[in-house]
Structure formats: structure tokens, C-alpha cells
Short mmCIF file of C-alpha atoms in Angstrom, two decimals:
data_model
loop_
_atom_site.label_atom_id
_atom_site.label_comp_id
_atom_site.label_asym_id
_atom_site.label_seq_id
_atom_site.Cartn_x
_atom_site.Cartn_y
_atom_site.Cartn_z
CA UNK A 15 -6.39 8.78 -16.91
CA UNK A 16 -7.19 11.75 -19.11
CA UNK A 17 -6.83 11.07 -22.67
CA UNK A 18 -4.68 13.66 -24.20
CA UNK A 19 -2.40 13.89 -21.01
CA UNK A 20 0.99 14.85 -21.15
CA UNK A 21 3.53 12.01 -19.82
CA UNK A 22 4.59 11.88 -16.38
CA UNK A 23 7.81 10.07 -17.65
CA UNK A 24 9.62 10.08 -21.03
CA UNK A 25 12.51 8.19 -21.81
CA UNK A 26 14.01 8.64 -24.97
CA UNK A 27 17.09 6.52 -26.22
CA UNK A 28 18.39 5.49 -22.94
CA UNK A 29 21.68 3.92 -22.76
CA UNK A 30 23.82 2.67 -19.76
CA UNK A 31 27.36 1.30 -20.01
CA UNK A 32 29.36 -0.47 -17.11
CA UNK A 33 32.60 -0.59 -18.26
CA UNK A 34 32.60 -2.65 -21.67
CA UNK A 35 29.18 -3.72 -20.72
CA UNK A 36 26.37 -1.92 -22.26
CA UNK A 37 23.34 -2.74 -19.99
CA UNK A 38 20.63 -0.61 -21.50
CA UNK A 39 21.00 -0.23 -25.74
CA UNK A 40 18.35 2.57 -26.38
CA UNK A 41 15.30 2.52 -24.28
CA UNK A 42 12.20 4.31 -25.33
CA UNK A 43 9.38 4.44 -23.03
CA UNK A 44 6.65 6.89 -22.19
CA UNK A 45 4.11 6.46 -19.04
CA UNK A 46 1.00 8.54 -18.87
CA UNK A 47 -0.26 9.91 -15.40
CA UNK A 48 -2.21 7.15 -13.12
CA UNK A 49 -0.90 4.45 -15.45
CA UNK A 50 0.80 1.19 -13.96
CA UNK A 51 3.34 -0.07 -16.25
CA UNK A 52 4.83 -3.49 -15.31
CA UNK A 53 8.50 -4.44 -16.46
CA UNK A 54 9.15 -8.12 -17.10
CA UNK A 55 12.25 -9.92 -18.44
CA UNK A 56 14.87 -12.42 -17.38
CA UNK A 57 17.63 -11.75 -14.88
CA UNK A 58 20.26 -9.21 -16.27
CA UNK A 59 17.92 -7.59 -18.84
CA UNK A 60 18.46 -4.20 -17.49
CA UNK A 61 15.04 -3.69 -15.66
CA UNK A 62 16.58 -2.32 -12.35
CA UNK A 63 19.10 -0.41 -14.08
CA UNK A 64 16.34 1.13 -16.07
CA UNK A 65 14.45 2.44 -12.79
CA UNK A 66 17.86 3.47 -11.11
CA UNK A 67 18.51 5.67 -13.96
CA UNK A 68 15.01 7.30 -13.60
CA UNK A 69 16.15 9.12 -10.60
CA UNK A 70 19.74 9.16 -11.39
CA UNK A 71 20.94 6.50 -8.77
CA UNK A 72 22.68 5.27 -11.91
CA UNK A 73 24.07 8.05 -14.41
CA UNK A 74 22.65 7.31 -18.01
CA UNK A 75 25.42 7.18 -20.33
CA UNK A 76 23.17 8.69 -23.03
CA UNK A 77 19.81 9.43 -24.05
CA UNK A 78 17.03 11.79 -22.00
CA UNK A 79 14.55 11.45 -19.28
CA UNK A 80 11.82 13.73 -18.53
CA UNK A 81 9.69 13.74 -15.24
CA UNK A 82 6.70 15.96 -15.51
CA UNK A 83 8.42 17.78 -18.26
CA UNK A 84 11.47 18.30 -16.31
CA UNK A 85 14.57 17.22 -17.80
CA UNK A 86 16.25 14.89 -15.18
CA UNK A 87 19.68 15.21 -17.05
CA UNK A 88 19.98 19.07 -17.16
CA UNK A 89 22.65 20.41 -15.08
CA UNK A 90 20.21 23.16 -13.80
CA UNK A 91 17.96 20.48 -12.37
CA UNK A 92 17.96 20.07 -8.72
CA UNK A 93 18.26 16.38 -8.47
CA UNK A 94 17.26 16.48 -4.75
CA UNK A 95 14.20 18.15 -5.46
CA UNK A 96 13.42 15.79 -8.63
CA UNK A 97 13.85 12.68 -6.32
CA UNK A 98 11.15 13.88 -4.31
CA UNK A 99 8.82 13.71 -7.06
CA UNK A 100 10.12 9.97 -7.95
CA UNK A 101 9.32 7.49 -4.88
CA UNK A 102 11.47 4.58 -4.81
CA UNK A 103 10.86 1.02 -3.25
CA UNK A 104 13.66 -1.58 -3.00
CA UNK A 105 13.86 -5.17 -2.68
CA UNK A 106 15.91 -4.78 0.71
CA UNK A 107 13.69 -2.51 3.10
CA UNK A 108 16.70 -0.27 3.97
CA UNK A 109 14.91 0.78 7.18
CA UNK A 110 17.00 2.24 9.91
CA UNK A 111 17.16 -0.35 12.76
CA UNK A 112 17.14 2.05 15.78
CA UNK A 113 14.44 4.26 14.37
CA UNK A 114 10.53 3.28 14.78
CA UNK A 115 7.89 3.04 11.98
CA UNK A 116 7.00 6.37 12.34
CA UNK A 117 10.46 7.73 12.84
CA UNK A 118 11.79 5.96 9.48
CA UNK A 119 8.66 7.63 7.59
CA UNK A 120 9.19 11.02 8.79
CA UNK A 121 12.94 11.42 8.74
CA UNK A 122 12.83 12.32 4.90
CA UNK A 123 9.95 14.65 5.48
CA UNK A 124 11.95 16.71 8.12
CA UNK A 125 15.73 16.45 6.40
CA UNK A 126 14.46 16.69 2.91
CA UNK A 127 10.93 18.42 2.83
CA UNK A 128 11.55 20.77 5.60
CA UNK A 129 8.39 19.71 7.93
CA UNK A 130 8.42 20.51 11.29
CA UNK A 131 7.92 17.56 13.50
CA UNK A 132 4.33 18.30 14.31
CA UNK A 133 3.82 18.22 10.54
CA UNK A 134 5.98 15.52 9.58
CA UNK A 135 4.39 13.04 12.19
CA UNK A 136 1.09 13.75 11.12
CA UNK A 137 1.89 13.20 7.35
CA UNK A 138 3.88 10.34 8.52
CA UNK A 139 1.01 8.72 10.57
CA UNK A 140 -1.33 9.30 7.38
CA UNK A 141 1.10 7.45 4.99
CA UNK A 142 1.19 4.61 7.79
CA UNK A 143 -2.61 4.38 7.84
CA UNK A 144 -2.79 4.34 4.07
CA UNK A 145 -0.35 0.97 4.10
CA UNK A 146 -2.64 -0.55 6.99
CA UNK A 147 0.44 0.07 9.84
CA UNK A 148 -1.53 2.97 11.87
CA UNK A 149 -0.95 0.63 14.81
CA UNK A 150 2.74 -0.18 14.21
CA UNK A 151 3.67 3.46 14.36
CA UNK A 152 6.09 3.05 17.49
CA UNK A 153 7.43 -0.60 16.58
CA UNK A 154 10.94 -0.58 15.46
CA UNK A 155 11.94 -2.87 11.96
CA UNK A 156 12.97 -5.79 14.15
CA UNK A 157 9.38 -5.83 15.73
CA UNK A 158 7.72 -6.13 12.33
CA UNK A 159 7.77 -8.92 9.85
CA UNK A 160 9.12 -8.84 6.55
CA UNK A 161 5.84 -7.67 4.73
CA UNK A 162 5.49 -4.96 7.33
CA UNK A 163 8.65 -3.48 7.08
CA UNK A 164 8.25 -3.35 3.30
CA UNK A 165 4.97 -1.38 4.00
CA UNK A 166 6.99 1.06 5.94
CA UNK A 167 9.07 1.57 3.13
CA UNK A 168 6.36 2.52 0.97
CA UNK A 169 5.05 4.66 3.49
CA UNK A 170 8.07 6.36 3.48
CA UNK A 171 8.13 6.92 -0.12
CA UNK A 172 4.41 8.09 -0.55
CA UNK A 173 4.53 10.46 2.56
CA UNK A 174 6.66 12.59 0.13
CA UNK A 175 3.91 12.73 -2.21
CA UNK A 176 5.61 11.73 -5.36
CA UNK A 177 4.57 12.11 -8.92
CA UNK A 178 5.85 8.46 -9.73
CA UNK A 179 6.30 5.26 -7.75
CA UNK A 180 9.27 2.95 -8.82
CA UNK A 181 9.16 -0.41 -7.23
CA UNK A 182 11.84 -2.61 -7.77
CA UNK A 183 11.35 -6.21 -6.91
CA UNK A 184 9.20 -5.19 -4.05
CA UNK A 185 8.07 -8.79 -2.93
CA UNK A 186 11.08 -10.69 -3.76
CA UNK A 187 12.83 -10.65 -0.32
CA UNK A 188 9.48 -11.70 1.23
CA UNK A 189 8.27 -15.07 2.34
CA UNK A 190 5.17 -16.16 0.03
CA UNK A 191 2.78 -15.72 2.86
CA UNK A 192 3.68 -11.96 3.31
CA UNK A 193 3.62 -11.07 -0.35
CA UNK A 194 -0.07 -10.53 -0.36
CA UNK A 195 -0.02 -7.87 2.18
CA UNK A 196 2.54 -5.65 0.13
CA UNK A 197 0.55 -6.27 -3.09
CA UNK A 198 -2.70 -5.27 -1.43
CA UNK A 199 -1.00 -1.99 -0.75
CA UNK A 200 0.40 -1.46 -4.27
CA UNK A 201 -3.11 -2.29 -5.56
CA UNK A 202 -4.70 0.57 -3.32
CA UNK A 203 -2.23 3.14 -4.32
CA UNK A 204 -2.87 2.21 -8.04
CA UNK A 205 -6.72 2.86 -7.24
CA UNK A 206 -5.87 6.09 -5.50
CA UNK A 207 -4.61 7.48 -9.32
CA UNK A 208 -0.86 7.01 -8.41
CA UNK A 209 1.48 6.50 -11.27
CA UNK A 210 3.68 3.42 -10.80
CA UNK A 211 6.39 1.56 -12.80
CA UNK A 212 6.96 -1.97 -11.33
CA UNK A 213 9.80 -4.56 -11.92
CA UNK A 214 8.58 -7.74 -10.35
CA UNK A 215 7.83 -11.47 -10.81
CA UNK A 216 4.37 -11.11 -9.43
CA UNK A 217 2.78 -12.24 -13.00
CA UNK A 218 -0.58 -12.56 -11.51
CA UNK A 219 -0.53 -9.13 -10.32
CA UNK A 220 0.62 -7.83 -13.44
CA UNK A 221 -2.46 -9.57 -15.28
CA UNK A 222 -4.91 -8.21 -13.07
CA UNK A 223 -3.45 -4.36 -12.14
CA UNK A 224 -1.08 -3.55 -15.02
CA UNK A 225 -2.40 -0.94 -17.76
CA UNK A 226 0.74 -2.03 -19.63
CA UNK A 227 3.29 -5.01 -19.62
CA UNK A 228 6.97 -4.05 -20.97
CA UNK A 229 8.93 -7.03 -21.91
CA UNK A 230 12.89 -6.45 -21.56
CA UNK A 231 15.73 -8.60 -22.79
CA UNK A 232 19.53 -7.88 -23.27
CA UNK A 233 19.12 -4.40 -22.59
CA UNK A 234 16.19 -3.48 -24.89
CA UNK A 235 12.44 -3.30 -24.79
CA UNK A 236 11.44 -6.58 -26.93
CA UNK A 237 7.60 -6.03 -26.91
CA UNK A 238 4.89 -3.79 -24.79
CA UNK A 239 1.24 -3.74 -24.77
CA UNK A 240 -1.74 -4.76 -22.52
CA UNK A 241 -1.40 -7.26 -20.13
CA UNK A 242 -3.82 -9.88 -22.06
CA UNK A 243 -1.96 -9.20 -25.38
CA UNK A 244 1.78 -9.83 -23.72
CA UNK A 245 0.80 -12.95 -22.00
CA UNK A 246 -1.87 -14.55 -24.14
CA UNK A 247 -0.49 -13.78 -27.41
CA UNK A 248 2.64 -12.18 -27.47
CA UNK A 249 4.16 -11.22 -30.96
CA UNK A 250 7.82 -11.64 -30.56
CA UNK A 251 9.74 -15.34 -30.19
CA UNK A 252 11.81 -14.20 -27.19
CA UNK A 253 8.44 -12.81 -25.69
CA UNK A 254 6.71 -16.10 -26.13
CA UNK A 255 9.75 -18.21 -24.98
CA UNK A 256 10.02 -15.83 -21.70
CA UNK A 257 6.03 -15.97 -21.12
CA UNK A 258 6.19 -20.22 -21.81
CA UNK A 259 8.91 -20.54 -19.08
CA UNK A 260 7.54 -18.51 -16.41
CA UNK A 261 3.93 -20.18 -16.71
CA UNK A 262 5.69 -23.53 -16.59
CA UNK A 263 6.95 -22.63 -12.93
#
């Protein structure tokens, strides 16, 4: 990561209200190119809503979001073009059951990025190779394990060559023995220089791979810093309580 780099993602004063409940209460977050930022916190603290606001799957109530300098909230911004810059991987794999792995990966390349079939297939196969599934290109989701399905979902996102990847609990729907294969793919993306924001309970991965850990509670960022600072010597009482709780499990 180059020093003095311009932020790839810049969030200022972000608020999100659902009816009477304010889920995000003024979030400021800056992510530089090639950083892996890991977001932790109790259920209901606003982590997933924060990610979903970044590509306007949820409409923020107030504040600003800029991706690579472009104001995501501006009326003039083509939100579909913007979403190509922001890949997202969800807890559920959201694959089309009637399509092969390759078909799932190439659909957006053809429909969104306007690639012809030959081009899309080449890019799709390259993306499947990056997640270790080149030999599963012609398998349908039902013929794949949960871990393989999630890796297809990652391939689908990276095939569009986004500037930022958002991961929302990418391993929480997986059996424990399948989690490692997904984390290995995420680690290799990190090593290749992909900018990543990850919401997850995989604390071992956070300690080993993250540049920065952000602790959220009750719609606010309570504390953030390098993994060692957050896990070993958190400053805030709420962070200490949360870290203590997860380390007991």
C-alpha cells in the first residue's frame, strides 16, 4: 500500500434510520487502497447495514459515501456503474440453481459489463481458477458444497474487477470444516492487493490478515486500530467486554 494514497472508500457522518430506529448514528470511516478492514461487534450493532449502504442496497438517511473519489449519493452518479466498482459477497450464496458455476459467474459479465460470451467465459474461468474451482465450472450449485458455492459467489464478484470487495458474514452459513477454504480464498485476494471490508466472526482471520479492526456497537464506531491493539489492549470498556466475551467462547 502506498503512503499518501487517496482513500478508495470515504464515509462521513453516515446515518441510517428504519422508521423510529436509528441503526447507524454517524459513522466516519476511511479505507485506503489494498487495506483489509475487519468490522466486528455484537448482533444489531449496524455492521451489515454499513456495508449495504456502501453500494446503496440500503439508502442512507444522511451523510456521504465516496468510492474512488466519486460521490455514491449524487443524483448524477450511475449507481449500476458504481456497483461494478463495489463487489459484495453475502452470507447466503444467492446462486441461480439452474445455472452452472460458470453460468453464475458470467451472467453479470454479459448483462452488466456487456461482454460477449467468449470474453465472458474466459474471464469467468479465470475467476473460478482464482478461487480454486476451475474443475467445477460445469457443476450446478446443488452439486457443490456450501464452501464451494460461496467461492463461486466470490468468483462472480471478482470477475467484474471491482475496486473494493465487501464481505458480509461470508462464512456464517457454512459448516465449520468448510470455512477454511473460503478464508484461504479471501487471504489470497488480500495478498493480490484487493481492498476488502469484512464483517465476520472469524476472529483468528481478523488477527492474522486485517490491517485494521473496527469495533461497532449500537450504530457507532466505538474503537478502531491494528488487530493487536483491539484484541490485546482495547481502550474502551465496551470493546473490552465484547473481546472478553468472544475469547471465552
